[in-house]
Coordinates of C-alpha atoms and ligand atoms in Angstrom, one line a residue:
M227 CA 3.9 -7.2 -35.4
A228 CA 3.5 -7.8 -31.7
T229 CA 2.7 -4.8 -29.5
V230 CA 3.3 -3.4 -26.1
A231 CA 0.2 -1.7 -24.6
T232 CA 0.6 1.6 -22.8
D233 CA -2.3 1.8 -20.4
Y234 CA -2.6 5.5 -19.6
T235 CA -5.3 4.8 -17.0
N236 CA -2.8 2.9 -14.8
K237 CA -1.9 4.8 -11.7
V238 CA 1.8 5.7 -11.3
K239 CA 3.5 3.6 -8.6
V240 CA 4.5 6.0 -5.9
T241 CA 7.6 5.4 -4.0
D242 CA 10.1 7.4 -1.9
E243 CA 12.9 6.7 -4.3
V244 CA 14.7 9.9 -5.5
A245 CA 16.5 10.0 -8.9
E246 CA 20.1 10.9 -9.1
F247 CA 21.7 12.9 -11.9
P248 CA 25.3 13.7 -13.0
E249 CA 26.6 17.0 -12.0
S250 CA 26.4 18.3 -15.6
V251 CA 22.6 17.7 -15.5
V252 CA 22.2 19.3 -12.1
E253 CA 24.1 22.3 -13.4
E254 CA 21.8 22.5 -16.4
M255 CA 18.8 22.4 -14.0
R256 CA 20.4 25.2 -11.9
S257 CA 20.8 27.3 -15.0
H258 CA 17.1 27.1 -15.6
L259 CA 16.5 28.6 -12.2
T260 CA 18.6 31.6 -13.0
K261 CA 16.0 32.6 -15.7
Y262 CA 13.4 33.4 -13.1
P263 CA 13.1 35.6 -10.0
K264 CA 14.5 33.8 -6.9
D265 CA 11.0 33.7 -5.2
R266 CA 9.5 32.3 -8.5
S267 CA 11.5 29.2 -8.9
R268 CA 8.3 27.2 -9.6
S269 CA 8.2 29.0 -12.9
A270 CA 11.1 26.8 -14.0
L271 CA 9.0 23.7 -13.7
I272 CA 8.2 23.1 -17.4
P273 CA 11.8 23.3 -18.6
L274 CA 12.9 21.1 -15.6
L275 CA 10.3 18.5 -16.5
F276 CA 11.7 18.4 -20.0
V277 CA 15.1 17.7 -18.5
I278 CA 13.6 14.9 -16.3
Q279 CA 11.9 13.4 -19.4
R280 CA 15.0 13.5 -21.5
E281 CA 17.2 12.0 -18.7
R282 CA 14.7 9.4 -17.4
G283 CA 12.9 8.6 -20.7
Y284 CA 9.6 9.7 -19.2
I285 CA 8.3 11.5 -16.1
D286 CA 8.8 8.9 -13.4
N287 CA 8.2 8.9 -9.7
P288 CA 11.9 9.2 -8.7
G289 CA 12.3 12.1 -11.1
V290 CA 9.3 13.8 -9.7
N291 CA 10.6 13.3 -6.1
Y292 CA 13.9 14.8 -7.2
L293 CA 12.2 17.9 -8.6
A294 CA 10.0 18.3 -5.5
Q295 CA 13.2 18.5 -3.4
F296 CA 15.0 20.6 -6.0
L297 CA 12.2 23.2 -6.1
N298 CA 11.1 22.8 -2.5
L299 CA 7.6 21.9 -3.6
E300 CA 5.1 19.1 -2.9
V301 CA 5.2 16.1 -5.2
T302 CA 1.6 16.8 -6.0
D303 CA 2.6 20.3 -7.3
I304 CA 4.9 18.5 -9.8
W305 CA 2.4 15.8 -10.8
E306 CA -0.5 18.3 -11.4
T307 CA 1.6 20.2 -13.9
A308 CA 3.2 17.1 -15.5
T309 CA -0.1 15.3 -16.1
F310 CA -1.8 18.4 -17.5
Y311 CA 0.4 18.6 -20.7
S312 CA 0.4 15.9 -23.4
M313 CA 4.1 16.7 -24.1
F314 CA 5.0 14.9 -20.9
N315 CA 4.8 11.2 -20.8
M316 CA 3.9 9.3 -17.7
H317 CA 5.0 6.0 -19.3
P318 CA 7.8 4.9 -21.5
V319 CA 7.2 5.7 -25.2
G320 CA 8.9 4.6 -28.4
K321 CA 11.8 6.3 -30.1
Y322 CA 9.3 8.1 -32.3
H323 CA 6.3 9.2 -30.4
I324 CA 3.6 10.0 -32.9
Q325 CA 1.0 12.3 -31.5
M326 CA -2.0 12.6 -33.7
C327 CA -4.2 15.6 -33.0
K328 CA -7.7 14.4 -32.5
T329 CA -9.5 17.7 -32.0
L330 CA -12.2 19.3 -34.1
S331 CA -10.3 20.7 -37.2
C332 CA -8.0 17.7 -37.5
K333 CA -10.9 15.3 -36.9
I334 CA -13.0 17.0 -39.6
M335 CA -10.1 16.9 -42.0
G336 CA -9.6 13.2 -41.6
E337 CA -7.6 12.4 -38.5
P338 CA -9.5 9.2 -37.6
E339 CA -8.7 7.6 -41.0
L340 CA -5.1 8.7 -40.8
T341 CA -4.7 7.3 -37.3
D342 CA -6.3 4.0 -38.4
H343 CA -3.9 4.0 -41.4
I344 CA -0.8 4.5 -39.4
C345 CA -1.8 2.1 -36.6
S346 CA -2.6 -0.6 -39.2
K347 CA 0.8 0.1 -40.9
L348 CA 2.6 -0.3 -37.6
G349 CA 0.4 -3.2 -36.3
I350 CA -0.6 -1.4 -33.2
K351 CA -3.6 0.4 -31.7
A352 CA -3.5 4.1 -30.5
G353 CA -1.9 4.1 -27.1
E354 CA 0.5 1.2 -27.9
T355 CA 4.2 0.9 -28.7
T356 CA 5.6 -1.4 -31.3
E357 CA 7.5 -4.3 -29.8
D358 CA 10.8 -3.1 -31.1
G359 CA 10.3 0.2 -29.1
K360 CA 10.5 2.3 -32.2
F361 CA 7.0 3.8 -32.5
T362 CA 4.3 4.9 -30.1
V363 CA 1.0 6.3 -31.4
T364 CA -1.2 8.4 -29.2
R365 CA -4.2 10.7 -29.9
V366 CA -3.9 14.1 -28.3
E367 CA -5.9 17.3 -27.9
C368 CA -5.3 20.3 -30.2
L369 CA -1.7 21.1 -30.9
G370 CA -2.4 24.6 -31.9
S371 CA -1.9 24.2 -35.6
C372 CA -5.6 24.0 -36.6
G373 CA -5.1 25.9 -39.9
T374 CA -2.9 23.1 -41.3
A375 CA -5.1 20.3 -40.2
P376 CA -4.8 17.4 -40.1
M377 CA -1.5 17.4 -38.3
M378 CA 0.6 15.4 -35.9
Q379 CA 3.7 15.9 -33.8
I380 CA 6.7 13.6 -33.6
G381 CA 9.2 14.6 -30.9
F382 CA 9.4 18.4 -31.3
D383 CA 8.5 18.4 -35.0
Y384 CA 5.1 19.3 -36.5
H385 CA 3.9 17.5 -39.6
E386 CA 1.0 19.3 -41.2
N387 CA -1.6 19.0 -44.0
L388 CA -1.2 15.3 -43.7
T389 CA -2.3 12.7 -46.2
K390 CA -1.9 8.9 -46.1
E391 CA 0.9 9.3 -48.7
K392 CA 2.7 11.9 -46.6
L393 CA 2.3 9.8 -43.5
D394 CA 3.8 6.8 -45.3
Q395 CA 6.8 8.9 -46.4
I396 CA 7.4 10.3 -42.9
I397 CA 7.4 6.8 -41.4
E398 CA 9.7 5.5 -44.0
E399 CA 12.2 8.3 -43.2
C400 CA 12.2 7.4 -39.4
E401 CA 15.5 5.6 -38.9
Ligands
LIG703 S1 -7.5 20.8 -34.0 FE1 -5.6 19.9 -34.6 S2 -4.2 21.4 -34.3 FE2 -6.0 22.3 -33.5

């Protein structure tokens, strides 16, 4: 299976373009602001980044420019938060974004073999997306579920105590 490489070392192309959103999405973003004190609107940044990612597919430059204007912040304020968390993607990812935890507990419990297994099954390397856009595999830092290592995250779901057999079954169930 051919693959599409996702080079996470590539710099994001910075432009002045500002994203546009339907009124319903703008309304949703405004509703996040109401959850925080008026002088603490920056606190809404994480939920707003999730909205940008959902609407744009990933955290892109026009989306960041929009948020900077929306929150009256510098674009660097947005980027420094967005790039800190592995839950935000700076590049397009597949429909199923498989994030394998590569930190100590998971590594000791077999993560490298599991990542090799899933990559070989999908015909890609870690950091790549299948050509059909269905799967992306990335290796991420601790996802906070060390007691059920080895584990991975797909979308918002955790899959724990993984084995090769369990991995195969999860992949089979991805439509
Ligand atoms: S080390 Fe994998 S969840 Fe913490």
